[in-house]
Every structure is written in C-alpha cells, then in structure tokens.
Amino acid sequence: MKFINLTRRTEIGANSYYIEAGGHRLVLDCGMHPKFEGEDALPNFKPIADRQLDAILISHSHQDHIGTLPVLMRRQPNARVFMTEATAEIGNTLLHNSVNVMTRQREGLVTTLYPLFTHRETDRAADQWQSCPLQQAYTVSGERTHSRDTDALTFEFFDAGHVLGSAGILLRVEGRRFFYSGDVNFDDQTIAQSAIFPEKDIDILIIECTRGDTPAPPGWTRTGEEHRLAAAIERAFARGGCVLIPVFALGKTQEILAMLSKFRREKLLDFPIYIGGLSSKISEIYDRRAHLGRRQLPRLQLLNEVRPFVLNAETIHDAPVRSGRIYALSSGMMMPKTLSNLFAQRIVENPRHSVFFVGYADPESAAGILKNALPGEQVTIDPDAAAQRVRCHIEQFQFSAHASREAIVAYVNRLAPKKILLVHGDPLAVEWTRARLSLDLPESKVIVPPPGVELEL
Ligand SMILES: [Zn+2]
Ligand SMILES: [Zn+2]
C-alpha cells in the first residue's frame, strides 16, 4: 500500500491524503487552508498529477476537509466522489458560500485565480457526489457489497461524533484493514453523540492529533462547562455589555444554540442571540435532519425554538452592539473580513464587552492572537485595519468538537494497530502524540508522514 500526505506542512491546513492499494487510487479529503490564498490554499496535488484517481472520499464538510473538492474534481474528471448524505447537503451549502467569500477576497488580492471555482462548477460537482449510509461497505465503483464476498478494495463510513455527517473511513484491501479517523470526538457534545468507531482488527490507523498539545482540564465535564458558561454570560451581562463567541458555522454554532435552549428550559438564563447567514443555513439542515441520525435532543428544532437573529456581510457593520446579547458569529478563527472579525473590531476596546472562546484556534489566527492577549496589549485583528488595545473581557471554555489527547491515546491503545500515522495537528501536538504512543505501543510503528513523500505501508 502506498501513502502520500498531500498537505504542505505538518499542521491542520488543507487536509488530503493519497492511497494506492489493490490496483486502486484514492484520495481521502480535499481541504482548503484557512490561512493561505490561491494555490497555497490547496493541498499539494503535484505528487499525484500523473495518477488517475478512482475515487475521492470525504470525511466531513469542514472547510479544511472539503474546501477545494471542486478543484480536484476538475483535475480528476473520472474519479467518483463519496460522502455521507448530511456531508453532501452541508458541503454543497458551504462550497457555494466559499465561492462568495473568494469573490469578495479577490478585490483585495493580487491573484487572478480567485474564485478557485464557481457556483456553476460547484453545482456540477455536487450532482456527481454519491452519498453513502454509515456502516455499509461499498466498492470504489459505488456498489454496495459484503466485504467478505470480494477481494477488491472496499470502503465504509463510521460515525465520527464530530459534527453532523462526520465519518471515519474504513478501507479493506488485500486482507488488510486501514482506518482514517477524519476529525473525531469520543465524548458526547450537546447535540452530537460520541463516535462509533471500529474497536478491533485495524492494521493501519491514520488519526488526528488536534488537541495533542494540551492535557484535558482536570475534572472537566460537558455539563459542568455548560454551567460555567451560563454563569460567565450572566456576569458579562451584569457588566452592561454583550458577548461575542467566535464559532464555526458548522458544528459549534448549532452546539451553542442547543446550549441556549437548555439554559432556557432549565430556567438558568435567557437572552437574544445573533448568528450569521451561513450558520443559519446550516442550522436549517440540522433541523431538517434532526430525526434522521444519531444525536442528542432529536426533537429540538434550533431555528424555531431559539429564534436567533441573523446578520450577514452587509448588516454586520451597522448592527447595533446591544448589551445583554450573545453574538455567536463565524468564523471560529476570526479570519479577516468574516463576521466575527468585523464584530470583534467594534468591541475589543470596550471594557464592558466580552469575547468568549469555545474551541480550537490556530495560534497565529486573529482568534488565537486575541485569546492569548494580555489586558491593555496592542493587537492587530485585521492586517488592513489599525492595531487596537485590548480592553474587553476575555474568557476561554472547553467545548472542542475534537477528542481529548487522552481519549485519542486510549483508543489507539485499544486498537494497537501495526502502523499508526499521525495527522491533523500542529507540530507540538503531533510530537506529543508520537512520543506517547511510541512508549505505549513499542510493537507498533508510529509515523508522522512527511508532506509530499511517498511511503510504502
Ligand atoms: Zn472538522
Ligand atoms: Zn479538521
């Protein structure tokens, strides 16, 4: 089996992995880098330029996993594309939104490449996707199969418990079993239920390390953290301000809306909430699919019950900053020109207002910079705007949609695969996981796949 890491660095960037086995060529995921523009935002497709793919499998519809799929489909017109039904539905919405964002970005950029793909191309691409239910094996030509009936390569999706539609991917080929975690959570969230992954007989495992550089907070429970958030919101409102929570449009927004509905039901706290236009569209998909899969609170209809106000790129500039309100706006990393970034610039210098961080942020992103800023420090939230002095109140909460490093290590120890490939982590996170697993599993080979290098597994 051949394997190439198609990311450009050891990082959480544009995820994409090439696999060749049993006479088949596949790519797992095809992300867009959140920090870079043009060609640099794409995975590195050079090592596979001369190879014809049979299939592209997508784990879930976060930008860093699906964001450049139309580009790879253009370069690989014969490849079939597979994902879960919810991932297809969300992915379609998200890629169209991405065309709009890239078109806006083009104005400030030197590149003529933007947008990297168009609305029409996205529609044509989405028409070709085949959606697959969980725990059903398929051949790469898209036929259902019972794995024991065939020697050919088959794949199967497993619930990853990360966001709606997210899946790990099992490949069976030539008597070996290869499993790709995608992004995974082994704990229940407010909406998402914990992953159901294979628990034995995996020969090669490729697993994410997002939280590898931080230990799980001692005594942490989801319910405890929800209550800590409710109390902090109450204090923030008592200071006479509002609270900005930068969130991903997919996943974290819906988790926050579900928490608010719980606060209301438990008569803990009630307040108006603002979300962005894309978040609202994705929440609609959560509501439509509430009964269709495993999740908590299957009867909760987010938009009907919570009734969030919706802001967009036009209204964000003039929307009043009202005290006693939550602004749960994307992007989660506060990338320049997104709603959360524009709103942060309006409140960061005011000590009455608060910014609460609830998940992962790249340390170099605006969210990462603000999260680590000291009171009174000068920060640049948008490179095109003036630096600002941090006077607002900043707090952090742990509502990550990713498994803790302890849960990752426990899972890998249970499986004890012969080979373990570590991906989707900053260098420190990957290194901690590598060192720990090498100690725990001396019989296994722990590999950090170097970008662009072909490995024989
Ligand atoms: Zn993700
Ligand atoms: Zn990811």
mmCIF file with all atom_site columns, C-alpha atoms and ligand atoms in Angstrom, residues 12-13 15 29 59-60 62-65 162 180 182-183 208 210 402 424, ligand 2:
data_model
loop_
_atom_site.group_PDB
_atom_site.id
_atom_site.type_symbol
_atom_site.label_atom_id
_atom_site.label_alt_id
_atom_site.label_comp_id
_atom_site.label_asym_id
_atom_site.label_entity_id
_atom_site.label_seq_id
_atom_site.pdbx_PDB_ins_code
_atom_site.Cartn_x
_atom_site.Cartn_y
_atom_site.Cartn_z
_atom_site.occupancy
_atom_site.B_iso_or_equiv
_atom_site.pdbx_formal_charge
_atom_site.auth_seq_id
_atom_site.auth_comp_id
_atom_site.auth_asym_id
_atom_site.auth_atom_id
_atom_site.pdbx_PDB_model_num
ATOM   1  C  CA . ILE A 1 12  ? -4.041  21.480 10.421 1.00 0.00 ? 12  ILE A CA 1
ATOM   2  C  CA . GLY A 1 13  ? -4.220  23.008 6.983  1.00 0.00 ? 13  GLY A CA 1
ATOM   3  C  CA . ASN A 1 15  ? -6.186  18.023 4.662  1.00 0.00 ? 15  ASN A CA 1
ATOM   4  C  CA . ASP A 1 29  ? -10.428 14.538 1.923  1.00 0.00 ? 29  ASP A CA 1
ATOM   5  C  CA . SER A 1 59  ? -14.870 12.565 5.907  1.00 0.00 ? 59  SER A CA 1
ATOM   6  C  CA . HIS A 1 60  ? -16.931 15.701 6.678  1.00 0.00 ? 60  HIS A CA 1
ATOM   7  C  CA . HIS A 1 62  ? -15.479 21.441 7.365  1.00 0.00 ? 62  HIS A CA 1
ATOM   8  C  CA . GLN A 1 63  ? -13.545 23.708 5.031  1.00 0.00 ? 63  GLN A CA 1
ATOM   9  C  CA . ASP A 1 64  ? -10.201 22.050 5.912  1.00 0.00 ? 64  ASP A CA 1
ATOM   10 C  CA . HIS A 1 65  ? -11.557 18.701 4.596  1.00 0.00 ? 65  HIS A CA 1
ATOM   11 C  CA . HIS A 1 162 ? -17.560 15.485 15.458 1.00 0.00 ? 162 HIS A CA 1
ATOM   12 C  CA . TYR A 1 180 ? -8.866  7.017  8.736  1.00 0.00 ? 180 TYR A CA 1
ATOM   13 C  CA . GLY A 1 182 ? -11.091 12.178 9.980  1.00 0.00 ? 182 GLY A CA 1
ATOM   14 C  CA . ASP A 1 183 ? -11.925 14.594 12.836 1.00 0.00 ? 183 ASP A CA 1
ATOM   15 C  CA . GLU A 1 208 ? -5.986  13.265 14.026 1.00 0.00 ? 208 GLU A CA 1
ATOM   16 C  CA . THR A 1 210 ? -5.726  18.366 17.120 1.00 0.00 ? 210 THR A CA 1
ATOM   17 C  CA . HIS A 1 402 ? -12.291 17.104 18.862 1.00 0.00 ? 402 HIS A CA 1
ATOM   18 C  CA . HIS A 1 424 ? -4.179  16.995 11.601 1.00 0.00 ? 424 HIS A CA 1
HETATM 19 ZN ZN . ZN  B 2 .   ? -10.292 19.342 10.561 1.00 0.00 ? 2   ZN  B ZN 1
#
